[in-house]
CSV table of C-alpha atoms in Angstrom, one decimal:
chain,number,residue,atom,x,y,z
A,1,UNK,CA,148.1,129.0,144.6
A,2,UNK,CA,148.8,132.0,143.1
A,3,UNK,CA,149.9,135.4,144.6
A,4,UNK,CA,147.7,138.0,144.7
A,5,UNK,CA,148.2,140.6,141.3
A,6,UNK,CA,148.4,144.2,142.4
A,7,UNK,CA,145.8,146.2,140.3
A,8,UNK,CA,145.4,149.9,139.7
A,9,UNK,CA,141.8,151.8,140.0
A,10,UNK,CA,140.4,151.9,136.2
A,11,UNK,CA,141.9,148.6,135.4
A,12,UNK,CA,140.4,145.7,133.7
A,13,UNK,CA,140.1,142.2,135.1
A,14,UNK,CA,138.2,139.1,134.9
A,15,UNK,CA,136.0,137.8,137.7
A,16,UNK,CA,135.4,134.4,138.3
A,17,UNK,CA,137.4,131.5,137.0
A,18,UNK,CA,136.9,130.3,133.6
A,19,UNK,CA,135.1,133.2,131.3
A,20,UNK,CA,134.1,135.2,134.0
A,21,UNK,CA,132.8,138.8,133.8
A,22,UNK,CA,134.5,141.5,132.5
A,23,UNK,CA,135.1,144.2,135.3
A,24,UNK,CA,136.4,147.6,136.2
A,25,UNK,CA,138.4,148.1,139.0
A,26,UNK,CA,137.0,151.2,141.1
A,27,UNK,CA,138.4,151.2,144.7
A,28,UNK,CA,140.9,149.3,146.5
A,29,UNK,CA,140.4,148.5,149.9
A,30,UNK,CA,142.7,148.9,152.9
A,31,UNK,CA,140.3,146.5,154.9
A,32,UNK,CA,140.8,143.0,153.7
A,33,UNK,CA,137.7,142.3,155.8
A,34,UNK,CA,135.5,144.3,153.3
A,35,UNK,CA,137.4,142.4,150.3
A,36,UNK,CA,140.0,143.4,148.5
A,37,UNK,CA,138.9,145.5,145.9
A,38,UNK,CA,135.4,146.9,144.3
A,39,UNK,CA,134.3,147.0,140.9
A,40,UNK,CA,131.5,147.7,138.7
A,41,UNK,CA,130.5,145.5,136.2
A,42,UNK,CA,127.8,144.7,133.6
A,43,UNK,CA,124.7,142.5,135.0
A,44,UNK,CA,122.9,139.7,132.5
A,45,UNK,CA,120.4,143.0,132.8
A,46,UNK,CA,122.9,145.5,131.6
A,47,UNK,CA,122.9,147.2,134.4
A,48,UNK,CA,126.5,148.2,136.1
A,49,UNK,CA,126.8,146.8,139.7
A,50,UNK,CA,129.5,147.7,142.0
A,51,UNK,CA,130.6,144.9,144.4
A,52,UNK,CA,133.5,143.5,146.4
A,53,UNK,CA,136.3,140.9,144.9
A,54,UNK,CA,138.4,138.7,146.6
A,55,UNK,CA,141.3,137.3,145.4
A,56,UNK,CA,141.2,132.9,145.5
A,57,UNK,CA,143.5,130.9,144.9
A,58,UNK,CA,144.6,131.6,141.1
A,59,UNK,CA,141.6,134.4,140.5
A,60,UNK,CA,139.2,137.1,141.5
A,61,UNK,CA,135.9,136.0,143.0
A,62,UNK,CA,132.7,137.9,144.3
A,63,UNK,CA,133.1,138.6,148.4
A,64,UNK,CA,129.3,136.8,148.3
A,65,UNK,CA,128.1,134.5,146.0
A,66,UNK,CA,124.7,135.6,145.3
A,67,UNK,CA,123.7,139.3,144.3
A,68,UNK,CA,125.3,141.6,146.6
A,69,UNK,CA,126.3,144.7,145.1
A,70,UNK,CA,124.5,148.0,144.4
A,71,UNK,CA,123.7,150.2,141.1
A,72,UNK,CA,126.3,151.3,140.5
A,73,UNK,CA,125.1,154.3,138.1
A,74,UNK,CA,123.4,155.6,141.2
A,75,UNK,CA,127.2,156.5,143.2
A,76,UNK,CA,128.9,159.7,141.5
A,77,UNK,CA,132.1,158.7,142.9
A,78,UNK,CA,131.7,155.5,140.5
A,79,UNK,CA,130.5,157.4,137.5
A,80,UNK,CA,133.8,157.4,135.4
A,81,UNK,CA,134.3,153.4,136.1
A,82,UNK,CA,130.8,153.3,134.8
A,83,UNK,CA,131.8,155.1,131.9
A,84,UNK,CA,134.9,152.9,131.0
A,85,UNK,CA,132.9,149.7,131.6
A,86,UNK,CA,130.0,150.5,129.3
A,87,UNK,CA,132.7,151.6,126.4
A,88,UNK,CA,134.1,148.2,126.7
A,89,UNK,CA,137.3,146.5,127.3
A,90,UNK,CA,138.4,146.4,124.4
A,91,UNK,CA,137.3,150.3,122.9
C-alpha cells in the first residue's frame, strides 16, 4: 500500500490504475468524506467532467464507479482547469 502523494490544484495525475485518464487537479478537499480531491477530465465524448478521486491503495480512483460528475465547462470556478486539460498534458 502506498501513501497517499500530496498534489497541488493545476496538477496533472493519472486516474485509475493501469493507463487511466489523464486529469487535472481542481480542488482539494478538507472533507475526506466528499473524497479527496476533484478534477476535471476528458470524457470518451470529449467533454471535461469534474468528479471526486480517492486515493487506493497504490493510485487515484473515481469516489463512484459509474458516471458521477458534472460538466465541467458549465462551473466558472473550473474554467482555467478546463483550460489546462483541453491544451493537454503534455503542451
Amino acid at each position: 500500500m502506498g501513501n497517499k502523494p500530496d498534489v497541488k490544484l493545476g496538477e496533472w495525475i493519472t486516474v485509475g490504475s493501469g493507463s487511466g485518464k489523464d486529469a487535472v487537479v481542481c480542488h482539494i478537499n478538507a472533507n475526506p468524506e466528499l473524497g479527496d480531491i476533484e478534477v476535471v477530465y476528458l470524457d470518451d465524448r470529449d467533454r471535461a467532467i469534474n468528479e471526486d478521486v480517492i486515493w487506493k491503495e497504490d493510485h487515484w480512483e473515481f469516489k463512484h464507479s459509474g458516471p458521477c460528475g458534472g460538466y465541467a465547462d458549465k462551473y466558472s470556478r473550473l474554467s482555467d482547469y478546463v483550460s489546462k486539460l483541453r491544451r493537454g498534458r503534455y503542451s
